[in-house]
């Protein structure tokens, strides 16, 4: 049974796990770049403010603590920015996620320390609110990930309140505020997370449907081979590649001998099964770089890149022998094929190559069948 990530009623199949993580990391790293520059800019402003325009009654020691915190935020932001830019293409998605988490955890700790100082001087918890709001609204996280980061923030905040309560005293309303904003962060997170995850699933579904439509438009539904429409595109690409590299390619066109008789004797269902099984033989007989097409009816075509006619002839004979010895389902007679082969040449158009292969198949069919024709002397020197 497949395992799933469960996100507020949405199920992400395990097959989409990697894609989901890549989408999350890409989104979050883009957001973190913005965050880094914002942190640096804000920190510089506050450094200037605390250095030259400190709050009344603040001691030099307290001012230095503020300056130290903002300096650490700048240094940490620059360090992680360099790490993100250096490793984004060479590390795994899990390593990227660890970097992201560690950066957010460090920034949250810094903001809580600022909240600690602010509470000491002005009863202000805005830095704590910013840490929660940024984590829940800007970043795209799984619930368990947000629970870890927000829980880390809440833990540090409670620890700060306990320490401050021993020194200056903390009012009940301040504790209530901390938990209210923590609860609000979860409400906002779950709403945004559901929307982001739903959008991801919709995109994944659309991409899958598009891929299926693209596959259906390029393949023959009976045999699963590429169809004639895709064959034309493949021939043009192979022709262009051959012109650039000056390496020839070959086309082989084959036809099942007396296929109408097979349909008449055994029925069209058996005839379709013969076509499917023959397609399987062809796929298993060629290289990965070769392409097999259903040309139409009982005709099939092979495109053989970087292949000379003599080499294609050897392959054609091997295929003819394999098909002749293959036991086709529901057919109690030997099935044979006829094949024509043509090789590309500089200055020879695609139409001329196709005419040659068609004529050679015609020759094979009308000179006894069950044979492969490639004879350079017959239709012009190749």
CSV table of C-alpha atoms in Angstrom, one decimal, residues 102-262:
chain,number,residue,atom,x,y,z
A,102,UNK,CA,19.1,26.1,10.4
A,103,UNK,CA,19.0,29.7,9.0
A,104,UNK,CA,15.4,30.3,10.1
A,105,UNK,CA,16.1,28.8,13.5
A,106,UNK,CA,19.2,31.1,14.0
A,107,UNK,CA,17.2,34.2,12.8
A,108,UNK,CA,14.3,33.3,15.1
A,109,UNK,CA,16.7,32.9,18.1
A,110,UNK,CA,18.1,36.3,17.2
A,111,UNK,CA,14.7,37.9,17.1
A,112,UNK,CA,13.7,36.4,20.4
A,113,UNK,CA,16.8,37.8,22.0
A,114,UNK,CA,15.8,41.2,20.6
A,115,UNK,CA,12.3,40.7,22.1
A,116,UNK,CA,14.0,39.9,25.4
A,117,UNK,CA,15.8,43.3,25.2
A,118,UNK,CA,12.7,45.1,24.1
A,119,UNK,CA,10.7,43.7,26.9
A,120,UNK,CA,13.3,44.8,29.3
A,121,UNK,CA,13.1,48.4,28.1
A,122,UNK,CA,9.7,48.9,26.5
A,123,UNK,CA,7.4,45.9,27.0
A,124,UNK,CA,7.5,45.3,23.2
A,125,UNK,CA,7.1,41.8,21.6
A,126,UNK,CA,7.0,42.9,18.0
A,127,UNK,CA,10.2,40.9,17.1
A,128,UNK,CA,8.5,37.8,18.4
A,129,UNK,CA,5.4,38.5,16.3
A,130,UNK,CA,7.6,39.2,13.2
A,131,UNK,CA,9.4,35.8,13.7
A,132,UNK,CA,6.0,33.9,13.9
A,133,UNK,CA,4.3,35.8,11.1
A,134,UNK,CA,7.2,35.5,8.6
A,135,UNK,CA,7.5,31.8,9.3
A,136,UNK,CA,3.8,31.1,8.9
A,137,UNK,CA,3.0,33.4,5.9
A,138,UNK,CA,6.1,33.7,3.7
A,139,UNK,CA,7.6,30.2,3.9
A,140,UNK,CA,6.0,27.1,2.5
A,141,UNK,CA,6.4,24.3,5.1
A,142,UNK,CA,4.8,21.0,6.1
A,143,UNK,CA,2.8,21.2,9.3
A,144,UNK,CA,5.5,19.2,11.2
A,145,UNK,CA,8.2,21.6,9.9
A,146,UNK,CA,6.2,24.6,11.0
A,147,UNK,CA,5.5,22.9,14.4
A,148,UNK,CA,9.3,22.5,14.9
A,149,UNK,CA,10.2,26.1,13.9
A,150,UNK,CA,7.3,27.8,15.7
A,151,UNK,CA,7.7,25.6,18.7
A,152,UNK,CA,11.4,26.6,18.9
A,153,UNK,CA,10.3,30.3,18.8
A,154,UNK,CA,7.7,29.7,21.5
A,155,UNK,CA,10.1,27.8,23.7
A,156,UNK,CA,12.7,30.6,23.5
A,157,UNK,CA,10.0,33.2,24.2
A,158,UNK,CA,8.7,31.4,27.3
A,159,UNK,CA,12.3,31.0,28.5
A,160,UNK,CA,12.8,34.8,28.1
A,161,UNK,CA,9.6,35.5,30.0
A,162,UNK,CA,10.7,33.3,32.9
A,163,UNK,CA,14.1,35.0,33.1
A,164,UNK,CA,12.6,38.5,32.9
A,165,UNK,CA,9.9,37.6,35.5
A,166,UNK,CA,12.7,37.0,38.0
A,167,UNK,CA,14.3,40.4,37.3
A,168,UNK,CA,11.6,42.9,36.3
A,169,UNK,CA,8.4,41.0,36.5
A,170,UNK,CA,6.0,40.0,33.7
A,171,UNK,CA,2.3,40.8,33.5
A,172,UNK,CA,-0.3,38.1,32.8
A,173,UNK,CA,-1.5,40.0,29.7
A,174,UNK,CA,2.0,39.7,28.2
A,175,UNK,CA,2.0,35.9,28.6
A,176,UNK,CA,-1.5,35.8,27.1
A,177,UNK,CA,-0.3,37.9,24.1
A,178,UNK,CA,2.5,35.4,23.4
A,179,UNK,CA,0.1,32.4,23.2
A,180,UNK,CA,-2.6,34.4,21.3
A,181,UNK,CA,-0.1,35.3,18.5
A,182,UNK,CA,1.2,31.7,18.5
A,183,UNK,CA,-2.3,30.4,18.0
A,184,UNK,CA,-3.0,33.0,15.3
A,185,UNK,CA,0.2,31.9,13.5
A,186,UNK,CA,-1.1,28.4,13.3
A,187,UNK,CA,-4.5,29.5,11.9
A,188,UNK,CA,-2.7,31.6,9.2
A,189,UNK,CA,-0.3,28.8,8.4
A,190,UNK,CA,-2.9,26.1,7.9
A,191,UNK,CA,-4.9,28.3,5.7
A,192,UNK,CA,-2.0,29.3,3.5
A,193,UNK,CA,-0.4,25.9,3.5
A,194,UNK,CA,-3.6,24.2,2.3
A,195,UNK,CA,-3.8,26.7,-0.6
A,196,UNK,CA,-0.2,26.2,-1.6
A,197,UNK,CA,-0.5,22.4,-1.4
A,198,UNK,CA,-3.7,22.5,-3.4
A,199,UNK,CA,-2.1,24.6,-6.1
A,200,UNK,CA,0.8,22.2,-6.2
A,201,UNK,CA,-1.5,19.2,-6.7
A,202,UNK,CA,-3.5,21.0,-9.3
A,203,UNK,CA,-0.3,21.8,-11.3
A,204,UNK,CA,0.9,18.2,-10.9
A,205,UNK,CA,-2.5,17.0,-12.2
A,206,UNK,CA,-2.4,19.3,-15.2
A,207,UNK,CA,1.2,18.4,-16.0
A,208,UNK,CA,0.2,14.7,-15.8
A,209,UNK,CA,-2.8,15.3,-18.1
A,210,UNK,CA,-0.7,17.3,-20.5
A,211,UNK,CA,2.0,14.5,-20.6
A,212,UNK,CA,-0.8,11.9,-21.2
A,213,UNK,CA,-2.2,14.0,-24.1
A,214,UNK,CA,1.2,14.5,-25.5
A,215,UNK,CA,1.9,10.8,-25.3
A,216,UNK,CA,-1.4,9.9,-26.9
A,217,UNK,CA,-0.8,12.3,-29.8
A,218,UNK,CA,2.6,10.8,-30.5
A,219,UNK,CA,1.9,7.1,-30.0
A,220,UNK,CA,-0.2,4.4,-31.7
A,221,UNK,CA,-2.9,3.2,-29.3
A,222,UNK,CA,-2.8,-0.4,-30.5
A,223,UNK,CA,1.0,-1.1,-30.4
A,224,UNK,CA,2.3,1.7,-28.1
A,225,UNK,CA,4.8,2.6,-30.8
A,226,UNK,CA,5.3,6.1,-32.1
A,227,UNK,CA,2.8,7.0,-34.7
A,228,UNK,CA,3.2,8.5,-38.2
A,229,UNK,CA,2.7,12.0,-37.0
A,230,UNK,CA,5.6,11.7,-34.6
A,231,UNK,CA,7.6,9.9,-37.3
A,232,UNK,CA,7.7,13.0,-39.5
A,233,UNK,CA,9.1,15.1,-36.7
A,234,UNK,CA,11.7,12.5,-35.8
A,235,UNK,CA,12.8,12.2,-39.5
A,236,UNK,CA,13.3,16.0,-39.8
A,237,UNK,CA,15.3,16.0,-36.6
A,238,UNK,CA,17.4,13.0,-37.7
A,239,UNK,CA,18.0,14.6,-41.1
A,240,UNK,CA,19.2,17.9,-39.5
A,241,UNK,CA,21.5,15.9,-37.1
A,242,UNK,CA,22.9,13.9,-40.0
A,243,UNK,CA,23.6,17.1,-42.0
A,244,UNK,CA,25.4,18.6,-39.0
A,245,UNK,CA,27.5,15.6,-38.1
A,246,UNK,CA,27.9,14.2,-41.7
A,247,UNK,CA,27.1,10.8,-40.4
A,248,UNK,CA,24.5,8.8,-42.4
A,249,UNK,CA,21.3,7.3,-41.0
A,250,UNK,CA,19.1,4.6,-42.4
A,251,UNK,CA,15.4,4.1,-42.7
A,252,UNK,CA,13.9,0.6,-42.8
A,253,UNK,CA,10.3,0.0,-43.9
A,254,UNK,CA,8.8,-3.4,-43.3
A,255,UNK,CA,5.4,-5.0,-44.0
A,256,UNK,CA,3.8,-8.2,-42.7
A,257,UNK,CA,3.4,-10.7,-45.5
A,258,UNK,CA,-0.2,-11.8,-46.3
A,259,UNK,CA,-1.6,-10.0,-43.2
A,260,UNK,CA,-5.0,-9.8,-44.8
A,261,UNK,CA,-5.1,-13.6,-44.8
A,262,UNK,CA,-4.3,-13.7,-41.1
